Each structure stands twice: as structure tokens, then as C-alpha cells.
Short mmCIF file of C-alpha atoms in Angstrom, two decimals:
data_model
loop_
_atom_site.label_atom_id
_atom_site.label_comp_id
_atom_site.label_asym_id
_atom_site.label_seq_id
_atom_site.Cartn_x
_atom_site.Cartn_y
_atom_site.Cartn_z
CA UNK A 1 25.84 7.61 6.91
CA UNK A 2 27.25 10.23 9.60
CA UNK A 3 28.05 8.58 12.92
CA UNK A 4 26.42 10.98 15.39
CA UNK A 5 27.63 11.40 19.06
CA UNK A 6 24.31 10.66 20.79
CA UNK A 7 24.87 7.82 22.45
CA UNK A 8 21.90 7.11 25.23
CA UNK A 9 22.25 6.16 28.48
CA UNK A 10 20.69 2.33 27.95
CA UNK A 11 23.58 1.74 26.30
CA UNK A 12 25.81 2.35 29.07
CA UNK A 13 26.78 0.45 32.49
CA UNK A 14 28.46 2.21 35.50
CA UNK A 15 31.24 0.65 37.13
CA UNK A 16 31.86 2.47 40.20
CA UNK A 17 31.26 5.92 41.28
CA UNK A 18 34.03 7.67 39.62
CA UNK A 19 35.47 5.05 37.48
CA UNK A 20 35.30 4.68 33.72
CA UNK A 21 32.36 3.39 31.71
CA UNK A 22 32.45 -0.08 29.89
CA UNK A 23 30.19 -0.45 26.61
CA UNK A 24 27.91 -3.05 26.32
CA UNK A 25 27.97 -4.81 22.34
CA UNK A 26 25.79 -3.08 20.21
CA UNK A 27 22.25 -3.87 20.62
CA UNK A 28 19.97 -4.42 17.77
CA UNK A 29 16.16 -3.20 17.83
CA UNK A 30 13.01 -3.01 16.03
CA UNK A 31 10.04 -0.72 17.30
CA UNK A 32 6.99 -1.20 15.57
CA UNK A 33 5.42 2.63 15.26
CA UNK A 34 2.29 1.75 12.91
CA UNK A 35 0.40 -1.01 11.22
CA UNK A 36 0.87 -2.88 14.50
CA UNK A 37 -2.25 -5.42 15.28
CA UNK A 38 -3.86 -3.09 12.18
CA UNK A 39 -3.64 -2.34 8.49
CA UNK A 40 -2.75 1.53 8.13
CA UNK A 41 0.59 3.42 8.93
CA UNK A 42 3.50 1.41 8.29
CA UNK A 43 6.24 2.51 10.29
CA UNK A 44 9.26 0.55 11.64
CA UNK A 45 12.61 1.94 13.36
CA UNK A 46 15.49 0.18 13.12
CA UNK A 47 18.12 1.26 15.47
CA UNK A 48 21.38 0.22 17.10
CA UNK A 49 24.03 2.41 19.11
CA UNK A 50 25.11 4.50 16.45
CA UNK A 51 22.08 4.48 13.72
CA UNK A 52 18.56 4.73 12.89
CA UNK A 53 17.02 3.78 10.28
CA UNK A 54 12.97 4.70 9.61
CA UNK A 55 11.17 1.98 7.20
CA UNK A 56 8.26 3.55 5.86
CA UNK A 57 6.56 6.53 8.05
CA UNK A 58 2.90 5.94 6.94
CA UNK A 59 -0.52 7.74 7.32
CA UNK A 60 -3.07 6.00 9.63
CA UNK A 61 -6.28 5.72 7.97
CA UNK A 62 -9.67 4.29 9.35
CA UNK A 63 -11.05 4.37 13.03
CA UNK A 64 -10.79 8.58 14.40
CA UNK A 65 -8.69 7.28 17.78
CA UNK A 66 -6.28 5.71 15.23
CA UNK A 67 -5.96 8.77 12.57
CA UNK A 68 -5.37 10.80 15.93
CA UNK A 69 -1.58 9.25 15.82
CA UNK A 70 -1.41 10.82 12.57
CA UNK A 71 -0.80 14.41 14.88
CA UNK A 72 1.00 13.17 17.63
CA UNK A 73 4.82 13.65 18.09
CA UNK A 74 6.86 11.44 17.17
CA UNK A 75 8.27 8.41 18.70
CA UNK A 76 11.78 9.18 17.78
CA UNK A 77 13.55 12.58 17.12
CA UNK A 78 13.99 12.71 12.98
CA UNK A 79 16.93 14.81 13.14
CA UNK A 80 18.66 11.94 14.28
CA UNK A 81 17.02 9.89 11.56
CA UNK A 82 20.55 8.50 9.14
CA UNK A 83 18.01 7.51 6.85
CA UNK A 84 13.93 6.62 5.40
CA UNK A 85 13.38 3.22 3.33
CA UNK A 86 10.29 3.30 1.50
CA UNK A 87 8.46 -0.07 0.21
CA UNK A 88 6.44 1.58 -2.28
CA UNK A 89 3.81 4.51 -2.96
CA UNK A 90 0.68 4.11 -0.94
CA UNK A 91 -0.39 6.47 1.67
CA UNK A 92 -0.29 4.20 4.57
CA UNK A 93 2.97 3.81 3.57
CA UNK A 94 4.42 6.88 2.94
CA UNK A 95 2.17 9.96 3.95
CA UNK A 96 3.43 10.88 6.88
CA UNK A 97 7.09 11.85 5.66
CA UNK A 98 7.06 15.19 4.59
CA UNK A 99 5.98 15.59 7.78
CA UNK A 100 9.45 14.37 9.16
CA UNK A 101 10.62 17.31 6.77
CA UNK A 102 8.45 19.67 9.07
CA UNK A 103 10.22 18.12 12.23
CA UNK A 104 13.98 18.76 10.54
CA UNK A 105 14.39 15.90 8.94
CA UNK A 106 17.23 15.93 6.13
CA UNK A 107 18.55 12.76 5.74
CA UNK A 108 18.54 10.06 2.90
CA UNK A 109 15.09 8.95 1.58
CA UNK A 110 15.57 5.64 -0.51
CA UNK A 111 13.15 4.00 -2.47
CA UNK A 112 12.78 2.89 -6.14
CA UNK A 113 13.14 4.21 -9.29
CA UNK A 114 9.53 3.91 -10.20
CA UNK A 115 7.63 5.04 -6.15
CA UNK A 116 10.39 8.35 -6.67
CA UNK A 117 8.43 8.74 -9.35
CA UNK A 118 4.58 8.54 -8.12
CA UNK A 119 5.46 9.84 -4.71
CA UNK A 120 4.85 13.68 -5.62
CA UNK A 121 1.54 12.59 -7.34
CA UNK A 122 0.35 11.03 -3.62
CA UNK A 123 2.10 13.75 -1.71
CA UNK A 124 0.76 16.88 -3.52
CA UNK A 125 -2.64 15.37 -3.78
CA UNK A 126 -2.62 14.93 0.09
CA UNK A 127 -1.16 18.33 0.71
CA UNK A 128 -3.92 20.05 -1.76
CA UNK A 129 -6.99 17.14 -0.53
CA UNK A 130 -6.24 15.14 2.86
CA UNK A 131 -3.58 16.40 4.99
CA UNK A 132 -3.43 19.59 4.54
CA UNK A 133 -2.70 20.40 7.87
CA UNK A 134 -0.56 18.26 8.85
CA UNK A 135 2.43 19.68 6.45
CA UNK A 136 2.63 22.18 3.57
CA UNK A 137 4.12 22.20 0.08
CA UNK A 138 7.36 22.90 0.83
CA UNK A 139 7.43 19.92 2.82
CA UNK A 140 6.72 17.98 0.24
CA UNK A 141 8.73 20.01 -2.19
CA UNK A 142 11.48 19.51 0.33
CA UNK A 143 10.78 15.36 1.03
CA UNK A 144 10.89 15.17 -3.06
CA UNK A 145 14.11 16.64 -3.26
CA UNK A 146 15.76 14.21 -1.00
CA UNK A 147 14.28 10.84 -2.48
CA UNK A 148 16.66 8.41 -4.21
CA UNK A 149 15.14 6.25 -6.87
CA UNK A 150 17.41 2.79 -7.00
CA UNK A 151 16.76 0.07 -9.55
CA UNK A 152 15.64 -3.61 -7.75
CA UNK A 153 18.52 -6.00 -7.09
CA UNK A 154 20.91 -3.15 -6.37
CA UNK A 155 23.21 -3.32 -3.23
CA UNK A 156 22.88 0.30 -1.76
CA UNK A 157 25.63 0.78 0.85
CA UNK A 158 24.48 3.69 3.50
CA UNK A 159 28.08 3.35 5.00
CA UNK A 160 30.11 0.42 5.77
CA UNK A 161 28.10 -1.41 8.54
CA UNK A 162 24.40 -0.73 6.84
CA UNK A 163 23.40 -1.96 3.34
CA UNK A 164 19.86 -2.25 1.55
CA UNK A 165 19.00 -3.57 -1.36
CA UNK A 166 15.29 -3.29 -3.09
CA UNK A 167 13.61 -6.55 -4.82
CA UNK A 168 9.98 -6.45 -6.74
CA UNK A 169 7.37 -6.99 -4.31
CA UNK A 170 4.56 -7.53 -7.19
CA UNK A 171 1.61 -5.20 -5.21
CA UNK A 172 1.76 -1.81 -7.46
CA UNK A 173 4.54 -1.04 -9.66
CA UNK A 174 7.50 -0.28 -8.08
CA UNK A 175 6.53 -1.48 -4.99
CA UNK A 176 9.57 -3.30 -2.68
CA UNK A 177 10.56 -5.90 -0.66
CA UNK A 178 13.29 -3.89 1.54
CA UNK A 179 15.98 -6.08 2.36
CA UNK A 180 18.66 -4.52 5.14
CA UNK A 181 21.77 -5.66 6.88
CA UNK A 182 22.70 -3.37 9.76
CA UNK A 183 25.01 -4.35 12.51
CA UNK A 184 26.00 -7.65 10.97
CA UNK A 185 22.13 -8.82 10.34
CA UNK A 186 19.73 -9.38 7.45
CA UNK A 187 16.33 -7.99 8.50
CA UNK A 188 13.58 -8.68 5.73
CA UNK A 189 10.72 -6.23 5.00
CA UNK A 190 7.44 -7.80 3.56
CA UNK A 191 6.23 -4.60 2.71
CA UNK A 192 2.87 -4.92 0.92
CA UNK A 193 3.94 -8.70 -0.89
CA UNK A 194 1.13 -9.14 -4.09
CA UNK A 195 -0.69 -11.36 -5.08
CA UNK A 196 0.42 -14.19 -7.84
CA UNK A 197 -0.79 -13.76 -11.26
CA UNK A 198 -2.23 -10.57 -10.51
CA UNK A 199 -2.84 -8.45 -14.03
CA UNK A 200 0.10 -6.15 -15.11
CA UNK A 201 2.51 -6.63 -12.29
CA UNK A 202 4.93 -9.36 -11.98
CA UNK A 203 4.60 -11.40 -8.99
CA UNK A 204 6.97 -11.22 -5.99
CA UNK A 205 10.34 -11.27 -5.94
CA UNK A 206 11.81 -14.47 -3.67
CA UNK A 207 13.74 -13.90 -0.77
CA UNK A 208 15.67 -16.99 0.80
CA UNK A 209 17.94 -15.51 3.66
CA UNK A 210 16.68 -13.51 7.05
CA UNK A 211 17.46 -13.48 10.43
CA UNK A 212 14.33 -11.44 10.89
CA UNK A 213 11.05 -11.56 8.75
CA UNK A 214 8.81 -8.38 9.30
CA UNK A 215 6.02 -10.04 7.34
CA UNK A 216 2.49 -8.19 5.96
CA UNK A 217 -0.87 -10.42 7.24
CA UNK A 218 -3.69 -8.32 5.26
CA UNK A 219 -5.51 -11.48 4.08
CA UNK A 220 -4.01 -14.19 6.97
CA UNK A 221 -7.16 -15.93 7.35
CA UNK A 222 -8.56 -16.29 3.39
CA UNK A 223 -7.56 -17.60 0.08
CA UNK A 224 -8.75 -15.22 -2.98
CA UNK A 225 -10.98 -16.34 -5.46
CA UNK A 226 -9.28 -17.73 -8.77
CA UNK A 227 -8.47 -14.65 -11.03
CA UNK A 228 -10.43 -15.67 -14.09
CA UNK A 229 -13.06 -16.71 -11.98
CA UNK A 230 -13.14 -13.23 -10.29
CA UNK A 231 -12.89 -11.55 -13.73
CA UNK A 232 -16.11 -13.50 -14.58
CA UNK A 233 -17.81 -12.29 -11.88
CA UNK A 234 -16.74 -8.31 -12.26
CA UNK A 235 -18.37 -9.10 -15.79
CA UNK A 236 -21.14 -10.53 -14.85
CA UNK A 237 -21.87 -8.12 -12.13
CA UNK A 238 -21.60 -5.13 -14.43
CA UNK A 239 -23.54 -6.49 -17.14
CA UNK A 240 -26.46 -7.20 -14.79
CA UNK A 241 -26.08 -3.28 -14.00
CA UNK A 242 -26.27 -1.74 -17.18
CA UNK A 243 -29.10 -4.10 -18.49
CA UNK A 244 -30.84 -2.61 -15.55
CA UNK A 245 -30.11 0.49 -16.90
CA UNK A 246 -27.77 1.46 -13.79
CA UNK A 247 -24.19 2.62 -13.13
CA UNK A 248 -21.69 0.53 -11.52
CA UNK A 249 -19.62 2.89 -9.40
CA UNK A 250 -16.41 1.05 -8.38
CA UNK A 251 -14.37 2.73 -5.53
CA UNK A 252 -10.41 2.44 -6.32
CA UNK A 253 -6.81 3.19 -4.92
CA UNK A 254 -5.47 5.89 -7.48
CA UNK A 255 -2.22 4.12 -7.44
CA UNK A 256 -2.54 0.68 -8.81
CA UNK A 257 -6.35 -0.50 -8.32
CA UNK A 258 -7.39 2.29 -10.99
CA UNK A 259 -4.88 0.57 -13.39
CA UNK A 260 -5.81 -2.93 -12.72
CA UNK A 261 -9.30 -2.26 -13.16
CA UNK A 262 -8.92 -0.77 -16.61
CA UNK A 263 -6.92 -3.60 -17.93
CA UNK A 264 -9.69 -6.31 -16.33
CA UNK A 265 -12.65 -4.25 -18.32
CA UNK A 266 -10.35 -4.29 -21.41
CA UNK A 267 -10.30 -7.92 -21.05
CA UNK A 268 -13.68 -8.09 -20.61
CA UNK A 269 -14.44 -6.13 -23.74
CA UNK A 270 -12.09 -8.44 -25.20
CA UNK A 271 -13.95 -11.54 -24.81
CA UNK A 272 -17.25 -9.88 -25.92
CA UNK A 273 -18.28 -9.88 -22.22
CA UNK A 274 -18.77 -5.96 -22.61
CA UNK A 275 -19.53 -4.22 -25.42
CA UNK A 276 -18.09 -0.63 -25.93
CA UNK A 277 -18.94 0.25 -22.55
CA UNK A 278 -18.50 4.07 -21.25
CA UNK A 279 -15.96 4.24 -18.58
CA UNK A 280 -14.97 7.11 -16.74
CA UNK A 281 -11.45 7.26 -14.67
CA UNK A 282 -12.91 10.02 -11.98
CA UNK A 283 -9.80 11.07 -10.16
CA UNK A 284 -7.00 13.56 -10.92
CA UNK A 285 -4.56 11.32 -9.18
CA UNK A 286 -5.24 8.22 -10.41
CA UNK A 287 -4.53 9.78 -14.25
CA UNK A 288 -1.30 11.26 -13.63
CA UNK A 289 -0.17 7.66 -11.84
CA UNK A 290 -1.51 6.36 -15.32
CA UNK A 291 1.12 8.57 -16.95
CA UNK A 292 3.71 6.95 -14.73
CA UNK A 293 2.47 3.55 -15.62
CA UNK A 294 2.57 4.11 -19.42
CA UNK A 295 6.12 5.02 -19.10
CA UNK A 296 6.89 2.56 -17.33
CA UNK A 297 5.36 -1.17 -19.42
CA UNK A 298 9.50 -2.66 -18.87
CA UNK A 299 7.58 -3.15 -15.24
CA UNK A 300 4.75 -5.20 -16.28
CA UNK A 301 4.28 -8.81 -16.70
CA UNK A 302 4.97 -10.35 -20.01
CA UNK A 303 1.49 -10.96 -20.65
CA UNK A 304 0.61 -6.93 -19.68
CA UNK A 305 3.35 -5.82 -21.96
CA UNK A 306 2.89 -7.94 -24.64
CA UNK A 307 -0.72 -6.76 -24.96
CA UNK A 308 0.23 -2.84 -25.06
CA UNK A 309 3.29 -3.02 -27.01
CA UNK A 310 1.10 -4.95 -30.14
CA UNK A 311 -2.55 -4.80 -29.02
CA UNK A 312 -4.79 -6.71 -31.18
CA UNK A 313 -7.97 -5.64 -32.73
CA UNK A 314 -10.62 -5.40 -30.46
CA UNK A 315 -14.37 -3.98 -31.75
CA UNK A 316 -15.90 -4.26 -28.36
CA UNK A 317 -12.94 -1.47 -26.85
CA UNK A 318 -14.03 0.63 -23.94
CA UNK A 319 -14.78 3.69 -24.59
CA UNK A 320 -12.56 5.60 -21.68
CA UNK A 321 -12.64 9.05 -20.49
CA UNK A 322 -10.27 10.49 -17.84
CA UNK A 323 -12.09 13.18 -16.00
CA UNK A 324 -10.02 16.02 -14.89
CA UNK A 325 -11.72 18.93 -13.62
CA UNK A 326 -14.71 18.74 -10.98
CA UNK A 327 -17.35 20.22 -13.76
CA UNK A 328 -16.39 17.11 -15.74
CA UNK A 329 -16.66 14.45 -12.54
CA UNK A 330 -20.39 16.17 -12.53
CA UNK A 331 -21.35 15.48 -15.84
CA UNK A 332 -21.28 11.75 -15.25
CA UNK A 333 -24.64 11.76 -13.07
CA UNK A 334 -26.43 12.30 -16.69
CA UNK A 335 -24.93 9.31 -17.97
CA UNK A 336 -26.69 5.74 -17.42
CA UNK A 337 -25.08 2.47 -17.68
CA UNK A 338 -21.43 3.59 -16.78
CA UNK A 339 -18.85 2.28 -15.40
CA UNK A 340 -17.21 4.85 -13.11
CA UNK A 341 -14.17 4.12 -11.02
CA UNK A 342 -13.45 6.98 -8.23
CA UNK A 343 -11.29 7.22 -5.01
CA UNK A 344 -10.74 7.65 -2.69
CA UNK A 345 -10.44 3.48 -2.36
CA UNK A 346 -11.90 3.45 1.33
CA UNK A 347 -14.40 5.88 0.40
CA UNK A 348 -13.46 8.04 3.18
CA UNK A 349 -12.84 11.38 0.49
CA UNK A 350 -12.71 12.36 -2.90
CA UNK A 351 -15.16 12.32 -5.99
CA UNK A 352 -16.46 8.83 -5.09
CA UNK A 353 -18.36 10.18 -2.12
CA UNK A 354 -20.42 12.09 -4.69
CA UNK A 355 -21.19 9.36 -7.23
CA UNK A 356 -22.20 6.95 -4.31
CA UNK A 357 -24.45 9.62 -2.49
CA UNK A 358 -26.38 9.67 -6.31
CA UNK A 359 -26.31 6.14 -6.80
CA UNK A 360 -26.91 4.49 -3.43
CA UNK A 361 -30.26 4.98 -3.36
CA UNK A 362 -30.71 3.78 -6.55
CA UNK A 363 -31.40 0.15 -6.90
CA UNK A 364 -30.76 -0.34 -10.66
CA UNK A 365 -26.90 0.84 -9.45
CA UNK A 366 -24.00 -1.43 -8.20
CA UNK A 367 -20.93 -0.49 -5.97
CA UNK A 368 -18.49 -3.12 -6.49
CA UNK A 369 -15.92 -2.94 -3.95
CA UNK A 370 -12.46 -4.92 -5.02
CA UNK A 371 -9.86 -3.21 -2.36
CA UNK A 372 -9.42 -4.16 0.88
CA UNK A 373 -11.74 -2.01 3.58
CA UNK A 374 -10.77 -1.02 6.95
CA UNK A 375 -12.12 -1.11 10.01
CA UNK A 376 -13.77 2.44 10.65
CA UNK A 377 -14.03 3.39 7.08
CA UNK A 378 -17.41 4.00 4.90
CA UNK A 379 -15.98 1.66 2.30
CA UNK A 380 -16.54 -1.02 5.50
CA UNK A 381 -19.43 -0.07 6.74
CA UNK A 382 -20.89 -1.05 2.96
CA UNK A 383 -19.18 -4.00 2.72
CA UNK A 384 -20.65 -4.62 6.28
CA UNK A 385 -24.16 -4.36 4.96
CA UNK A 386 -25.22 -0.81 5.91
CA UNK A 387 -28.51 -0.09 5.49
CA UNK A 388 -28.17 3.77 5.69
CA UNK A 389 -25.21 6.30 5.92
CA UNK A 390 -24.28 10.21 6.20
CA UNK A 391 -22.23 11.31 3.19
CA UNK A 392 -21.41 15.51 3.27
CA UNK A 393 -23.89 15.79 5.83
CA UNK A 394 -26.87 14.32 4.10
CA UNK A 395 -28.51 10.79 5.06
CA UNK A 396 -28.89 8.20 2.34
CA UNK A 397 -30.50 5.17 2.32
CA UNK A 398 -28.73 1.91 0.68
CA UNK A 399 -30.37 0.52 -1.67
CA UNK A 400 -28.06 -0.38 -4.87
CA UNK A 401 -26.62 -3.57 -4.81
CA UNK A 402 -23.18 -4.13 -2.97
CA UNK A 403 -20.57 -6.27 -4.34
CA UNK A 404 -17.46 -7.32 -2.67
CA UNK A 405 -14.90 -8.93 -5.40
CA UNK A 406 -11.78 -9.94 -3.55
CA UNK A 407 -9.77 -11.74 -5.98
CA UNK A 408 -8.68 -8.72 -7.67
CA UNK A 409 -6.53 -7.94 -4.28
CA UNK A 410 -3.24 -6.26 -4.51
CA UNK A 411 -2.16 -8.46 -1.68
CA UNK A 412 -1.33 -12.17 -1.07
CA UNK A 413 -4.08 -14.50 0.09
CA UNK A 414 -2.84 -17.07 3.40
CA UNK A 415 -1.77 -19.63 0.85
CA UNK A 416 0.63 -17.12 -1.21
CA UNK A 417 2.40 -15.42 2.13
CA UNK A 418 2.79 -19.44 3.40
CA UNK A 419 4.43 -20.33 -0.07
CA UNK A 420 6.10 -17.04 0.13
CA UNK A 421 7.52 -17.74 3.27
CA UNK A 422 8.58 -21.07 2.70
CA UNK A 423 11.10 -20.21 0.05
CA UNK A 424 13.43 -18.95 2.97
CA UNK A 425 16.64 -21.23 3.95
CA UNK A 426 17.00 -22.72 7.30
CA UNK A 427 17.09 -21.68 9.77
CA UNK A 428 13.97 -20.09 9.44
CA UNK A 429 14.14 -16.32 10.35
CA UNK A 430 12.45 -14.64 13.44
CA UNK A 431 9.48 -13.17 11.91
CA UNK A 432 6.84 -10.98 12.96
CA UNK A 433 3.63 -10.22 11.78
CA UNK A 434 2.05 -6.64 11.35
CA UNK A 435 -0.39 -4.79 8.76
CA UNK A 436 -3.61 -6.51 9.64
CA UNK A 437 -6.26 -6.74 12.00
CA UNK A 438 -5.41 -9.11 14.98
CA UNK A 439 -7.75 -12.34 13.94
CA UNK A 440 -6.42 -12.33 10.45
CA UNK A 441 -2.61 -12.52 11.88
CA UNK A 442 -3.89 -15.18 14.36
CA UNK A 443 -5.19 -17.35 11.66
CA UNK A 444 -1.46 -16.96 9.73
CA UNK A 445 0.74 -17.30 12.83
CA UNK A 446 -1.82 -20.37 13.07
CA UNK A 447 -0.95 -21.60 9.31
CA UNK A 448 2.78 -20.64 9.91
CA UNK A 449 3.68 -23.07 12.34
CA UNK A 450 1.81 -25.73 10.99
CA UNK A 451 3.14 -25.54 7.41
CA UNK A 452 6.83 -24.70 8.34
CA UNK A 453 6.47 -24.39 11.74
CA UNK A 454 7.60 -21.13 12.07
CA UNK A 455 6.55 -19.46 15.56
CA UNK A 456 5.74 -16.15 15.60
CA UNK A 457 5.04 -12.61 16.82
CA UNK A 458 2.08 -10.04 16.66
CA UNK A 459 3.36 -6.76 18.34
CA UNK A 460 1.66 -3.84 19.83
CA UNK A 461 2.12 -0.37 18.98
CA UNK A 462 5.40 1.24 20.57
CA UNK A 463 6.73 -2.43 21.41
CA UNK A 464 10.36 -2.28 20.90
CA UNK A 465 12.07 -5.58 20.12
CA UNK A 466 15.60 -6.10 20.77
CA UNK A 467 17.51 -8.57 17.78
#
């Protein structure tokens, strides 16, 4: 990592008029530039006198005043950027770098092996889909060309003051707990920490040493439903659907939900719960990420892999198509009793839009909703109990049945972020809490110092917090 002579004049103190300057010790910072008091647009500089370092650089998704951020300038100059550490490929994690390419970034962009490899499936789908505007191709094409993929548990040494190493945070595959010494520190990175015993992914990697914890509070305040409980009710709920002669239209993250969701329904089929049921994966990006996943089953759980590598005879099997072009996605509206899972997760875009603005007002239909909803987003406002909504301009009434199935969360519940947590060493490191809405980290910080009493912070956007 190139020292750069740009040193600021914080870091300075005069003497006397016309004397020399004396240098104060290198001060350590954190500035918390997204997913402060909220869920959406992780972003996290870590600087001292001579480097920066950018964790994450995520889109902001949900309320309009909040995706507004998504066009300001920049907090920092990303020139000056040494380096980008990624936690794993999600939007709100990652969407916003090639626009650092657009603003001259051209430094080091390290992730792992795996998120290298789905980041140009997000990217050029939000270049083509979401974002257009806010960078082109050849700001992805350029952000692609400078991403490292590293393997977890490998010590990556920027230069010979900054190190970071990646372990398996368990919420998609290839998703990271960033761990990072800089300036003779350990700071921790949560990043999106899964859920244990979660299908296909393994659960999260334990960490035992910080002197800071930057620590994900998504689901603070709950517990999730038992897993096999949860799949029981997905079954259940779907059943009911199709015996009503309805579709159950099930709105998914392209990257990870979409692959959980198939391996649930294969369960289901499994256990007789379903029988041969016609399921349609309705989103160009969520198919290629299934290409990465196949090639990728030395990721999964034993149980996962296990089950692809020999998979045993099953009559009931899905019957699964992977829908491609748009004239395919249309074809599904002559189809009854499907199962049809769509992004975009939040319902804010994409090909779901259209299969809920022909099955809402059906009531014979489901929505199931098993990702996490925020604040601002349609996918909310259904979960919220809607009883009417605008979707491309037209006004539809809400009449299928809403489901909301939680335990099939990518993201650890209270009691898995407390056990989590509790694996770390005395002393117990300085932590702060960020990615979720401000009761939800209340009811954690709450839970934290009662369980290990661990006191704690909930920053603000822009608050800068010296080490």
C-alpha cells in the first residue's frame, strides 16, 4: 500500500509562529458512511495518518430521502482510497463501487474467491436494471478488473502496518467476516453474520480477538422460528395455495434467497409434502448466481453437499424451470398452482412486480415473503398489511393472502449474534452496532450488556469515531 503525502491539518499542532511542527501519534478512526441506525448501504472508512481503508461502499435501498445518498458526493476523496474490503455480494453491500471507479478510484478491491466471482452478475444487472445512472459499464468493467478473490483464513498483508484476513460469515456463499489490523489494532467486521443451521451454507466462522467489534443488528430484537418448523410452515402454506387452485409468488434476493428456497421445496418434495410441483426461477440474475453456486458445492454444508454430490431417488422432484427471457417470465400468468420465485427481494423492481400486480388481487394466490423488508419498500408495506398499492402506475387491491416466514433468514436472530459475540476473549472489544433500524439495535445493545455485559454504541450517519 503506497504511503501518500497528504497529511491533513488535524493531524498537526503548531508550536510557535515560525517554529517547527511536532506530530501528534497516529490517530485511529472509524466513520460510519451507511447502514448507520438503518439496514441498507454498508459503508465504513477506516483511516489513520497515512491510510484509508473503505469496508464495503454499499447501495442505499428503501425510503426516497435515503436512496438520495446513493447520488451525493462522497464523504471521502477515492483517489486517496489505499484500498476496498468487501464482506460479500449483496447490493447494499457492494453497489455503489464502480461508482468509486467513476470518481478515479484505482486501488486494491479485496474480497473472496467466491463474491469475485458473483460480483459482475450484481454489478452488470444493476448497470443494465437499477443504477443505470449512477455509473456505466466500463465502470463496472473497470471495478471487475481490480477485484482480488482470497481464500478464508488467509493473512493478506496490504503493506507492513495493515493486514486482513477473510473468515466464512455463513449468510450467502462467500460471504465474510473481515478481520483487519491497521496501526497496531484488530478491528472486527460483522458483515452480514448468518444464521445457524441455515440450508446449504455453513454457519459462521468464530472470531475470539477484537479491540473493536463493528457488529450487524438486522434481527436485535427477535429469535427466528425453528428451521424445520419454518420448513413446515412454507409447506403448508403452499399446499393450501395450490389446492385452492392459486400461485404462490415468493419474492427473493437473486443471490442466496433464490438458492435456499429451491433446496427447502426440494426438501419438501422429498418428504411427500409436495408433489411434482411446477416451479419457476423468474430472474436472469438469480440463474447465473445458480451457476456460481453449482461450481462452487466445496462451500456448502455437509448436509447440502452430501445431498448433490449422491442425491437419492426422489418421485415427488420439482419440476424446475429457469426463465430467461421476458416472453418466458410472461408465460407463467397461464399457469395455475405454481410456485414462482422473482426479485427483486424488496419488491421494489424486477419481474416480481409483474407476477404480484396479477396475483394480488387474486385471493386463491399467496405471497410468501421470507427476506427481510425495509422500511420504505413495497415488500414492507405488504408485510405491513396493505390493503391497496400502485405497481407501474396501476392501483391494485390486496387481496391474496400474505405470508411472512422469517425463519428462513439469511441473518442471525438476537440469540445467535449474543452467542456469536460471546465467543470473543476478554477483554471484550469496543463494539458498535449498525445495519438495522434503531429499536432493533436498542433491544441488542439491551441483550448485550446483560448477557456479557458488553456496553455499546449505535452511531449516526457521518459520525466519525476515533480508536
Amino acid at each position: 500500500m503506497a504511503r501518500r503525502n497528504c497529511l491533513r491539518p488535524s493531524l498537526l499542532t503548531g508550536l510557535n509562529a515560525g517554529t517547527s511542527f511536532a506530530f501528534r501519534p497516529p490517530m485511529l478512526s472509524i466513520q460510519f458512511l451507511g447502514a448507520a441506525q438503518t439496514v441498507t448501504g454498508s459503508c465504513f472508512l477506516v483511516e489513520n495518518d497515512s491510510q484509508r481503508v473503505l469496508v464495503d461502499c454499499g447501495l442505499v435501498q428503501g425510503h426516497t430521502e435515503l436512496t438520495a445518498r446513493n447520488r451525493l458526493p462522497f464523504a471521502f476523496d477515492p483517489t486517496l482510497l489505499d484500498a476496498v474490503i468487501l464482506t460479500h455480494a449483496h447490493l447494499d453491500h457492494t453497489g455503489l463501487v464502480p461508482r468509486l471507479m467513476t470518481e478515479g478510484f484505482r486501488g486494491r478491491i479485496l474480497t473472496t474467491g467466491i463474491t469475485k466471482e458473483l460480483l459482475p452478475v450484481l454489478w452488470e444487472d444493476a448497470v443494465r436494471i437499477q443504477e443505470a445512472s449512477l455509473y456505466s459499464e466500463s465502470d463496472v468493467n473497470c471495478a471487475i478488473a481490480h477485484c482480488e478473490g482470497h481464500r478464508y483464513g488467509k493473512i493478506i498483508e496490504l503493506n507492513r502496518s495493515c493486514r486482513v484476513r477473510f473468515s466464512d460469515a455463513g449468510h450467502i456463499l462467500g460471504s465474510a467476516i473481515v478481520e483487519l489490523w491497521l496501526g497496531g489494532r484488530k478491528i472486527v467486521f460483522s458483515g452480514d453474520l448468518g444464521h445457524r443451521g441455515k440450508p446449504i451454507m455453513r454457519d459462521p466462522a468464530i472470531i475470539e480477538t477484537a479491540d473493536t467489534l463493528v457488529l450487524e443488528s438486522t434481527y436485535g430484537d427477535r429469535n427466528h422460528k425453528a428451521l424445520p418448523d419454518t420448513i413446515t410452515e412454507l409447506g403448508r402454506v403452499i399446499r393450501e395455495t395450490h389446492e385452492a387452485g392459486g400461485t404462490a409468488v415468493l419474492p427473493v434476493y437473486a443471490i442466496g434467497r433464490s438458492q435456499d428456497i429451491l433446496y427447502v421445496i426440494y426438501q419438501l418434495t422429498f418428504s411427500g409434502v409436495l408433489d411434482k410441483p411446477r416451479v419457476f426461477l423468474d430472474s436472469p440474475m438469480a440463474i447465473r448466481a445458480a451457476d456460481v453456486y453449482a461450481r462452487h458445492i466445496e462451500a456448502f454444508d455437509e448436509e447440502a453437499a452430501n445431498l448433490i454430490r449422491k442425491p437419492p431417488k426422489n418421485p415427488c422432484a420439482p419440476r424446475v424451470t429457469f426463465t430467461e427471457t421476458v416472453a418466458a417470465s410472461r408465460s407463467i400468468a397461464r399457469i395455475r398452482r405454481a410456485i414462482v420465485l422473482a426479485g427483486s427481494g424488496m419488491c421494489e423492481g424486477g419481474r416480481v412486480q409483474d407476477h404480484l400486480a396479477r396475483c394480488l388481487p387474486d385471493p386463491d394466490c399467496s405471497v410468501i415473503v421470507t427476506g427481510y423488508q425495509a422500511e420504505g419498500t413495497l415488500g414492507r408495506r405488504l408485510v405491513d398489511g396493505v390493503q391497496r398499492l400502485t405497481i407501474h402506475g396501476k392501483v391494485i387491491d390486496v387481496r391474496a393472502k400474505v405470508h411472512t416466514i422469517n425463519g428462513l433468514s439469511a441473518h442471525a436472530d438476537q440469540g445467535g449474534l449474543l452467542e456469536w459475540v460471546g465467543a470473543f476473549h476478554a477483554p471484550r472489544p469496543r463494539t458498535f452496532l449498525v445495519h438495522g433500524e434503531p429499536e432493533k439495535m436498542a433491544a441488542l445493545a439491551s441483550a448485550l450488556r446483560r448477557c456479557h455485559g458488553i456496553d455499546t454504541a449505535m452511531p449516526k450517519f457521518g459520525d466519525r469515531v476515533v480508536l
